[in-house]
PDB file of C-alpha atoms in Angstrom:
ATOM      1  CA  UNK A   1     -58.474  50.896  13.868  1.00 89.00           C
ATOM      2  CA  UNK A   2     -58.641  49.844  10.322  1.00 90.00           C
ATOM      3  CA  UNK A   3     -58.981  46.400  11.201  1.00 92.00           C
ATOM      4  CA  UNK A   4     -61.883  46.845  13.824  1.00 94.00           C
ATOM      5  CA  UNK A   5     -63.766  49.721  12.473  1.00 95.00           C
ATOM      6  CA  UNK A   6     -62.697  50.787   9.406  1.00 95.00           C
ATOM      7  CA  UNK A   7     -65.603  53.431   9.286  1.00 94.00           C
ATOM      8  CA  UNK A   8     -63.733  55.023  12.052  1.00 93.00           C
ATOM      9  CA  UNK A   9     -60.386  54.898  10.741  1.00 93.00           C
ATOM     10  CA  UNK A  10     -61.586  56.542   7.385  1.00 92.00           C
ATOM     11  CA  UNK A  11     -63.325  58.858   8.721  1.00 91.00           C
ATOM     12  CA  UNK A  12     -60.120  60.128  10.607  1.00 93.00           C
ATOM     13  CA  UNK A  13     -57.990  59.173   7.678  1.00 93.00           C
ATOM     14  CA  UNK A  14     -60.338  61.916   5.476  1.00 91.00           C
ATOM     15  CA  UNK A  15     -60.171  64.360   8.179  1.00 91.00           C
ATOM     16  CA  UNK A  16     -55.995  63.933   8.495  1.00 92.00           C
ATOM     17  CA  UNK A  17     -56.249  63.317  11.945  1.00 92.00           C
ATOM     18  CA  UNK A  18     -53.167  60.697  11.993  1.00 91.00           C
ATOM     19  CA  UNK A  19     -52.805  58.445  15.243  1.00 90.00           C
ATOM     20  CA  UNK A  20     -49.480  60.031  15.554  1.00 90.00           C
ATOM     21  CA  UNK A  21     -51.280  63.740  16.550  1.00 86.00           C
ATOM     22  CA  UNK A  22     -53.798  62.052  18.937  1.00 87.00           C
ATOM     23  CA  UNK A  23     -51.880  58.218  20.244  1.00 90.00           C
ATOM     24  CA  UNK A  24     -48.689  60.142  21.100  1.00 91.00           C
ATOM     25  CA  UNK A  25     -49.528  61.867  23.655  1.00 89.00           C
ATOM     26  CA  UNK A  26     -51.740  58.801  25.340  1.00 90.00           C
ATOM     27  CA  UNK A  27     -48.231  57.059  24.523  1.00 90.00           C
ATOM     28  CA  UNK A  28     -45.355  59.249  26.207  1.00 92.00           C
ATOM     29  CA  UNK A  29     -47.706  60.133  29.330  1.00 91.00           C
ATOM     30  CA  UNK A  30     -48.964  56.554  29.771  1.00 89.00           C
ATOM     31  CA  UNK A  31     -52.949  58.305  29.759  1.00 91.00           C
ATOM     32  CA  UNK A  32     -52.070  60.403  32.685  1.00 92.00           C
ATOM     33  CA  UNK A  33     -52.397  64.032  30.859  1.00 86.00           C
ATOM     34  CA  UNK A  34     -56.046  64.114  31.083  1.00 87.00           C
ATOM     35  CA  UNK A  35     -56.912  61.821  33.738  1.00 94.00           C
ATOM     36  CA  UNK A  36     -57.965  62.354  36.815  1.00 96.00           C
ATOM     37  CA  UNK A  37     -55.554  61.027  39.435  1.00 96.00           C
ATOM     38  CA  UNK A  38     -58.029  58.645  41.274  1.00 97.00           C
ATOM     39  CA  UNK A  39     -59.081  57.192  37.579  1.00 97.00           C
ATOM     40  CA  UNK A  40     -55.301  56.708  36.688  1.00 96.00           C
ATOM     41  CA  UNK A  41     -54.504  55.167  39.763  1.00 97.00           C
ATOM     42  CA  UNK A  42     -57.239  52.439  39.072  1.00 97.00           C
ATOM     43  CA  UNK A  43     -56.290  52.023  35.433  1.00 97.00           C
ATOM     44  CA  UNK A  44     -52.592  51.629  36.380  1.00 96.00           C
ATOM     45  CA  UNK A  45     -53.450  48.886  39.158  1.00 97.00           C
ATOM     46  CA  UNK A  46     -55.765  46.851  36.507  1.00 97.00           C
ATOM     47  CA  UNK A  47     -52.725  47.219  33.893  1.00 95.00           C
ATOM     48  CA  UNK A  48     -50.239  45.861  36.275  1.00 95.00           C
ATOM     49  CA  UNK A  49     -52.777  43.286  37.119  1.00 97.00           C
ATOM     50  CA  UNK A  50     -53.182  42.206  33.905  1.00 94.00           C
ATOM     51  CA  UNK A  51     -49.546  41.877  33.414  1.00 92.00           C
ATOM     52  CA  UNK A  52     -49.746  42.064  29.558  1.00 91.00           C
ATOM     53  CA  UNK A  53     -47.620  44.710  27.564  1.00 86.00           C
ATOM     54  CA  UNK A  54     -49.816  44.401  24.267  1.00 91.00           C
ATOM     55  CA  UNK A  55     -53.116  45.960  25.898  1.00 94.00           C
ATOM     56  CA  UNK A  56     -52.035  49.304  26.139  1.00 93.00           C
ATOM     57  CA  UNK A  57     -52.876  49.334  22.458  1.00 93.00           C
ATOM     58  CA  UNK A  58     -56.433  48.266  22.715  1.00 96.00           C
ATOM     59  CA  UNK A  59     -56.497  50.654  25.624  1.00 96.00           C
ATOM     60  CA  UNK A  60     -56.157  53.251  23.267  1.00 94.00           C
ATOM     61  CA  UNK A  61     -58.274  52.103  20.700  1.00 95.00           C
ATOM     62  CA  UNK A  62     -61.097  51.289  22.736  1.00 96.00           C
ATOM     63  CA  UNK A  63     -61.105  54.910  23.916  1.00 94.00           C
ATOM     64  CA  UNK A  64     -61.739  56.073  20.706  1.00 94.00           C
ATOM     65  CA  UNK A  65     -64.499  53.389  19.670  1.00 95.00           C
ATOM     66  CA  UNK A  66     -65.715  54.992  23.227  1.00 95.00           C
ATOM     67  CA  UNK A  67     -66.220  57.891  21.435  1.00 92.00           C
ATOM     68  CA  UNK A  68     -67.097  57.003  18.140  1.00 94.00           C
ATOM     69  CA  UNK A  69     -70.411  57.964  17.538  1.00 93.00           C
ATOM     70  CA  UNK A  70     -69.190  61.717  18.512  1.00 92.00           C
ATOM     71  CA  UNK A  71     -66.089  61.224  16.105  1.00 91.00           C
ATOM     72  CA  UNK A  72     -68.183  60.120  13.111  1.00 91.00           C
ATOM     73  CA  UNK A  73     -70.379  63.145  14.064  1.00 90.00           C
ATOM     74  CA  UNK A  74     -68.276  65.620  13.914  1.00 89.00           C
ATOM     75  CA  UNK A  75     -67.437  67.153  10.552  1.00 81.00           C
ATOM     76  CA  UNK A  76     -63.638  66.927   8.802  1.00 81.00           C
ATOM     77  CA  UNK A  77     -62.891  70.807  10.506  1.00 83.00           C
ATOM     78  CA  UNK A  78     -64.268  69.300  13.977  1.00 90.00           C
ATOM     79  CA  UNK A  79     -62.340  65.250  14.211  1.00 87.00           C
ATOM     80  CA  UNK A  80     -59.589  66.409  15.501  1.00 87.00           C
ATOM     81  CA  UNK A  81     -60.913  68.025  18.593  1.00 90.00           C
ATOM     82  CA  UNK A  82     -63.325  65.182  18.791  1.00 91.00           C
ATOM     83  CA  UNK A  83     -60.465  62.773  19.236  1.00 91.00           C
ATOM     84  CA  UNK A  84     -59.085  64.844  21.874  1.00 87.00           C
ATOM     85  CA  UNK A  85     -61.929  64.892  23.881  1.00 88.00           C
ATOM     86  CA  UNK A  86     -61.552  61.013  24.044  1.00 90.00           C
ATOM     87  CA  UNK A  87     -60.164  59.973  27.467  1.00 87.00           C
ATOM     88  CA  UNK A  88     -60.139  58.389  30.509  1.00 93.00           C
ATOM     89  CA  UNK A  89     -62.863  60.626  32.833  1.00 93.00           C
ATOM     90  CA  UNK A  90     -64.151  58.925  35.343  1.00 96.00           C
ATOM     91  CA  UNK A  91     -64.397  55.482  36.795  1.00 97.00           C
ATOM     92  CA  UNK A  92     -67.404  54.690  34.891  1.00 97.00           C
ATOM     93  CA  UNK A  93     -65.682  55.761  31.773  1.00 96.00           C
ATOM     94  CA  UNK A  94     -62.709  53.542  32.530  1.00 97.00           C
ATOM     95  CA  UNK A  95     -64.827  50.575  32.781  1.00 97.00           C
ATOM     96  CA  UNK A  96     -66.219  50.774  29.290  1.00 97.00           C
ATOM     97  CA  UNK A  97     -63.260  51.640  27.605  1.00 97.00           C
ATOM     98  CA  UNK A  98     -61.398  48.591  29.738  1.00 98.00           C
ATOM     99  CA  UNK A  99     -64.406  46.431  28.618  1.00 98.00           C
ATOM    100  CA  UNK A 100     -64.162  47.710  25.121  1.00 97.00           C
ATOM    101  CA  UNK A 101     -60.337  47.033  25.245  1.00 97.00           C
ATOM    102  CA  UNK A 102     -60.559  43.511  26.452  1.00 97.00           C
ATOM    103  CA  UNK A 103     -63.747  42.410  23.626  1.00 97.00           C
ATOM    104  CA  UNK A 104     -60.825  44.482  21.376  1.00 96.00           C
ATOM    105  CA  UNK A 105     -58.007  42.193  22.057  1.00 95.00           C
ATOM    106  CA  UNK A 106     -60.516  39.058  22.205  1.00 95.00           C
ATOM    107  CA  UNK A 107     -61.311  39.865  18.595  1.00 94.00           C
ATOM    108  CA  UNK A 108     -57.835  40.369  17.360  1.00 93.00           C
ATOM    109  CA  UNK A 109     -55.880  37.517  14.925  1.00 91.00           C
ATOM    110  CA  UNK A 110     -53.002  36.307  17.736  1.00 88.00           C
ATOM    111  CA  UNK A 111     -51.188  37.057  15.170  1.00 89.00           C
ATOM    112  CA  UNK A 112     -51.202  40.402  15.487  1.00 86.00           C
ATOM    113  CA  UNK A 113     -50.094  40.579  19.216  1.00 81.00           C
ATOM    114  CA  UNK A 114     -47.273  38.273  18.473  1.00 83.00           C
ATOM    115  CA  UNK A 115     -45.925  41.327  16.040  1.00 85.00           C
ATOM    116  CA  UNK A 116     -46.973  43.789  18.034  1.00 81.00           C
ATOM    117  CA  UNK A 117     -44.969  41.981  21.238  1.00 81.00           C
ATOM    118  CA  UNK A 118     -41.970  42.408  18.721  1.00 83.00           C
ATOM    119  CA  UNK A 119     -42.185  46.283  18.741  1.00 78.00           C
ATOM    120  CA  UNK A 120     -43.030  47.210  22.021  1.00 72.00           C
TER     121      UNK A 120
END
């Protein structure tokens, strides 16, 4: 986040909303606890598709850039809950946030996904 939007990541960083509340979840139910089933089926085809085990970090991310504007504009009491409403809805949803995730990844020192490779 930091790297990409830092306004974003400070504004969560003020508000102690730490990716651990909000990414762990997405994480240990590979985006299936708030998604409907027709959207996860689609996003779990394109993933397998894509065949790349670094993008389900830019998945994430891009969801929240999704939602950004309603992050930022939420006050410190309200980011948390702002975050959480950041998802996977519908099939229109999924194709920004998957568009979002690619530019994401496109924009990201190879570098990075070479360490990141290394952890996941």
């Amino acid at each position: 986040i930091l790297y990409h939007h830092p306004d974003l990541h400070n504004q969560l960083a003020e508000a102690g909303v730490s990716p651990l509340l909000y990414a762990t979840p997405w994480f240990i139910t590979l985006f299936s606890a708030k998604t409907p089933m027709p959207v996860l089926l689609s996003f779990w085809d394109r993933y397998i598709v894509r065949d790349e085990e670094t993008f389900l970090p830019f998945v994430a991310l891009a969801m929240l850039v999704c939602s950004k504007s309603s992050i930022l504009s939420a006050g410190k009491d309200e980011a948390h809950s702002a975050v959480g409403r950041a998802g996977l809805s519908t099939m229109q949803h999924l194709n920004d946030v998957w568009a979002e995730a690619e530019a994401l990844r496109a924009r990201t020192p190879k570098s990075f996904e070479k360490r990141l490779s290394r952890v996941l």
